[in-house]
Structures are given as structure tokens and as C-alpha cells.
PDB file of C-alpha atoms in Angstrom:
ATOM      1  CA  UNK A1442      -7.057   1.793  30.251  1.00 42.00           C
ATOM      2  CA  UNK A1443      -5.756   5.206  29.295  1.00 41.00           C
ATOM      3  CA  UNK A1444      -7.045   8.398  30.839  1.00 42.00           C
ATOM      4  CA  UNK A1445      -8.031  11.506  28.942  1.00 41.00           C
ATOM      5  CA  UNK A1446      -7.938  14.647  31.050  1.00 45.00           C
ATOM      6  CA  UNK A1447     -10.882  16.971  30.494  1.00 43.00           C
ATOM      7  CA  UNK A1448      -9.744  19.562  33.011  1.00 47.00           C
ATOM      8  CA  UNK A1449      -7.576  19.580  36.091  1.00 51.00           C
ATOM      9  CA  UNK A1450     -10.475  18.268  38.244  1.00 53.00           C
ATOM     10  CA  UNK A1451     -11.733  15.292  36.229  1.00 48.00           C
ATOM     11  CA  UNK A1452     -10.793  12.696  33.685  1.00 48.00           C
ATOM     12  CA  UNK A1453     -12.491   9.939  31.715  1.00 47.00           C
ATOM     13  CA  UNK A1454     -11.199   6.492  30.974  1.00 50.00           C
ATOM     14  CA  UNK A1455     -10.735   5.464  27.370  1.00 45.00           C
ATOM     15  CA  UNK A1456      -9.833   2.120  25.934  1.00 47.00           C
ATOM     16  CA  UNK A1457      -6.994   1.623  23.522  1.00 46.00           C
ATOM     17  CA  UNK A1458      -7.775   1.342  19.840  1.00 44.00           C
ATOM     18  CA  UNK A1459      -8.943  -2.178  19.102  1.00 46.00           C
ATOM     19  CA  UNK A1460      -8.496  -3.464  15.584  1.00 45.00           C
ATOM     20  CA  UNK A1461      -9.878  -6.599  14.005  1.00 46.00           C
ATOM     21  CA  UNK A1462      -9.774  -7.822  10.437  1.00 45.00           C
ATOM     22  CA  UNK A1463     -13.398  -6.732   9.941  1.00 48.00           C
ATOM     23  CA  UNK A1464     -13.512  -3.325  11.601  1.00 53.00           C
ATOM     24  CA  UNK A1465     -11.694  -0.711  13.595  1.00 57.00           C
ATOM     25  CA  UNK A1466     -12.732   0.802  16.893  1.00 57.00           C
ATOM     26  CA  UNK A1467     -11.842   4.322  17.915  1.00 57.00           C
ATOM     27  CA  UNK A1468     -10.498   5.016  21.416  1.00 57.00           C
ATOM     28  CA  UNK A1469     -14.059   5.785  22.562  1.00 58.00           C
ATOM     29  CA  UNK A1470     -15.398   2.529  21.119  1.00 59.00           C
ATOM     30  CA  UNK A1471     -17.052   3.780  17.947  1.00 57.00           C
ATOM     31  CA  UNK A1472     -16.863   1.316  15.079  1.00 58.00           C
ATOM     32  CA  UNK A1473     -15.389   2.308  11.759  1.00 55.00           C
ATOM     33  CA  UNK A1474     -16.394  -0.147   9.058  1.00 54.00           C
ATOM     34  CA  UNK A1475     -13.769   0.953   6.565  1.00 54.00           C
ATOM     35  CA  UNK A1476     -10.421   2.563   7.238  1.00 52.00           C
ATOM     36  CA  UNK A1477      -9.715   5.527   4.955  1.00 50.00           C
ATOM     37  CA  UNK A1478      -6.451   5.321   3.094  1.00 56.00           C
ATOM     38  CA  UNK A1479      -5.608   8.345   0.960  1.00 52.00           C
ATOM     39  CA  UNK A1480      -5.241   7.720  -2.747  1.00 58.00           C
ATOM     40  CA  UNK A1481      -1.613   8.341  -3.574  1.00 57.00           C
ATOM     41  CA  UNK A1482      -1.997   7.490  -7.250  1.00 63.00           C
ATOM     42  CA  UNK A1483      -1.262  10.308  -9.630  1.00 72.00           C
ATOM     43  CA  UNK A1484      -2.875  10.353 -13.029  1.00 81.00           C
ATOM     44  CA  UNK A1485      -0.473  10.877 -15.902  1.00 91.00           C
ATOM     45  CA  UNK A1486      -1.490  12.944 -18.901  1.00 94.00           C
ATOM     46  CA  UNK A1487      -0.648  11.303 -22.217  1.00 95.00           C
ATOM     47  CA  UNK A1488      -1.833  14.085 -24.518  1.00 95.00           C
ATOM     48  CA  UNK A1489      -3.995  17.177 -24.578  1.00 95.00           C
ATOM     49  CA  UNK A1490      -6.644  16.756 -27.262  1.00 95.00           C
ATOM     50  CA  UNK A1491      -8.684  19.979 -27.232  1.00 94.00           C
ATOM     51  CA  UNK A1492      -9.410  23.222 -25.389  1.00 94.00           C
ATOM     52  CA  UNK A1493     -12.625  25.116 -24.601  1.00 92.00           C
ATOM     53  CA  UNK A1494     -13.832  27.985 -22.455  1.00 91.00           C
ATOM     54  CA  UNK A1495     -15.540  26.964 -19.236  1.00 85.00           C
ATOM     55  CA  UNK A1496     -19.055  28.037 -18.388  1.00 82.00           C
ATOM     56  CA  UNK A1497     -19.097  31.628 -17.075  1.00 82.00           C
ATOM     57  CA  UNK A1498     -18.731  31.924 -13.312  1.00 80.00           C
ATOM     58  CA  UNK A1499     -20.304  34.961 -11.640  1.00 83.00           C
ATOM     59  CA  UNK A1500     -17.633  36.874  -9.741  1.00 81.00           C
ATOM     60  CA  UNK A1501     -19.853  39.825  -8.772  1.00 83.00           C
ATOM     61  CA  UNK A1502     -23.151  41.371  -9.863  1.00 81.00           C
ATOM     62  CA  UNK A1503     -22.018  42.238 -13.414  1.00 81.00           C
ATOM     63  CA  UNK A1504     -18.689  40.442 -13.657  1.00 80.00           C
ATOM     64  CA  UNK A1505     -18.347  36.947 -15.064  1.00 82.00           C
ATOM     65  CA  UNK A1506     -15.192  34.953 -15.575  1.00 82.00           C
ATOM     66  CA  UNK A1507     -14.359  32.001 -17.773  1.00 83.00           C
ATOM     67  CA  UNK A1508     -11.343  29.755 -17.644  1.00 86.00           C
ATOM     68  CA  UNK A1509      -9.917  27.238 -20.048  1.00 91.00           C
ATOM     69  CA  UNK A1510     -10.657  23.542 -19.831  1.00 92.00           C
ATOM     70  CA  UNK A1511      -8.598  20.922 -21.630  1.00 94.00           C
ATOM     71  CA  UNK A1512      -9.672  17.562 -22.975  1.00 94.00           C
ATOM     72  CA  UNK A1513      -7.100  15.211 -21.452  1.00 95.00           C
ATOM     73  CA  UNK A1514      -6.155  11.770 -22.795  1.00 95.00           C
ATOM     74  CA  UNK A1515      -4.887   9.842 -19.776  1.00 94.00           C
ATOM     75  CA  UNK A1516      -1.906   7.510 -20.037  1.00 93.00           C
ATOM     76  CA  UNK A1517      -3.035   3.890 -19.832  1.00 91.00           C
ATOM     77  CA  UNK A1518      -6.611   4.691 -20.905  1.00 92.00           C
ATOM     78  CA  UNK A1519      -8.350   4.923 -24.260  1.00 91.00           C
ATOM     79  CA  UNK A1520      -9.368   8.231 -25.836  1.00 92.00           C
ATOM     80  CA  UNK A1521     -13.002   7.482 -24.991  1.00 92.00           C
ATOM     81  CA  UNK A1522     -12.003   7.903 -21.317  1.00 93.00           C
ATOM     82  CA  UNK A1523     -10.652  11.417 -21.945  1.00 94.00           C
ATOM     83  CA  UNK A1524     -12.080  14.087 -19.644  1.00 94.00           C
ATOM     84  CA  UNK A1525     -12.363  17.876 -19.553  1.00 93.00           C
ATOM     85  CA  UNK A1526     -10.117  19.279 -16.827  1.00 92.00           C
ATOM     86  CA  UNK A1527      -9.689  22.872 -15.629  1.00 91.00           C
ATOM     87  CA  UNK A1528      -6.496  24.654 -16.605  1.00 91.00           C
ATOM     88  CA  UNK A1529      -5.161  24.812 -13.037  1.00 89.00           C
ATOM     89  CA  UNK A1530      -5.172  20.990 -12.835  1.00 90.00           C
ATOM     90  CA  UNK A1531      -2.491  20.931 -15.543  1.00 91.00           C
ATOM     91  CA  UNK A1532       0.128  23.047 -13.756  1.00 90.00           C
ATOM     92  CA  UNK A1533       2.678  20.226 -14.158  1.00 91.00           C
ATOM     93  CA  UNK A1534       1.968  19.716 -17.877  1.00 93.00           C
ATOM     94  CA  UNK A1535       3.634  22.765 -19.425  1.00 94.00           C
ATOM     95  CA  UNK A1536       5.469  20.744 -22.093  1.00 95.00           C
ATOM     96  CA  UNK A1537       2.265  19.013 -23.201  1.00 96.00           C
ATOM     97  CA  UNK A1538       0.434  22.356 -23.302  1.00 95.00           C
ATOM     98  CA  UNK A1539       3.200  23.865 -25.445  1.00 93.00           C
ATOM     99  CA  UNK A1540       3.094  20.839 -27.750  1.00 94.00           C
ATOM    100  CA  UNK A1541      -0.689  21.157 -28.044  1.00 94.00           C
ATOM    101  CA  UNK A1542      -0.527  24.850 -28.976  1.00 92.00           C
ATOM    102  CA  UNK A1543       2.489  24.396 -31.286  1.00 92.00           C
ATOM    103  CA  UNK A1544       0.539  21.760 -33.228  1.00 90.00           C
ATOM    104  CA  UNK A1545      -2.264  24.312 -33.619  1.00 85.00           C
ATOM    105  CA  UNK A1546       0.147  27.162 -34.456  1.00 78.00           C
ATOM    106  CA  UNK A1547      -1.105  29.185 -31.489  1.00 65.00           C
ATOM    107  CA  UNK A1548       1.214  31.227 -29.270  1.00 62.00           C
ATOM    108  CA  UNK A1549       0.346  30.769 -25.573  1.00 59.00           C
ATOM    109  CA  UNK A1550       2.592  33.591 -24.296  1.00 55.00           C
TER     110      UNK A1550
END
């Protein structure tokens, strides 16, 4: 048994983490039915299909703001799986954005 000090006067005993194939127990004995593993997959953009203005977002009493959203065709998926994504999600897609606007004869600068 390990000891967890609460203050200089007292301590409580805790058990080590027990792990089975079906569940995980925390040091205090609570069961966790599923261990969280972060998703490390990154989605790759194949092509940008369209652009639109987002719905207005209220910034203050009389001030509204819109941003751009892009219809993204994901690599490895069909066009029917394309989704609208906010502009800031495409920070790493500058070349694809330039290609999209060049094909539409629009200057993005």
C-alpha cells in the first residue's frame, strides 16, 4: 500500500492502480470502464470545394461578426462526406486555399 499525505499530521492509504482486461481501477478504487486514448489521427484535406459566410456572431450589443467557412473534401472520403469547416481550422492548408481562389480568379490578399 502507498500512502498519500494530506497534511503533516495525517495520511491515508491508497492501493496501487489495478488493471484487468475488462476495466481499470484508479488508486482510490474507482472503476473506469473505458480508458481514454487521445485520437492522434489527423484529417487530411483533399480539396476545398466552396466558401460561405458563417452565421453572424454577436460580439457586443450592436456588433456582429461573420467568418468564412469552407466546404472541405476529405482525403479518403467521397464528396458526399464533405463538411463545412471554419476558416481557422484550415491554417495548415494555405496552398489548397490559394488553389481554390486561383480557380475562381479571386485574390485572397
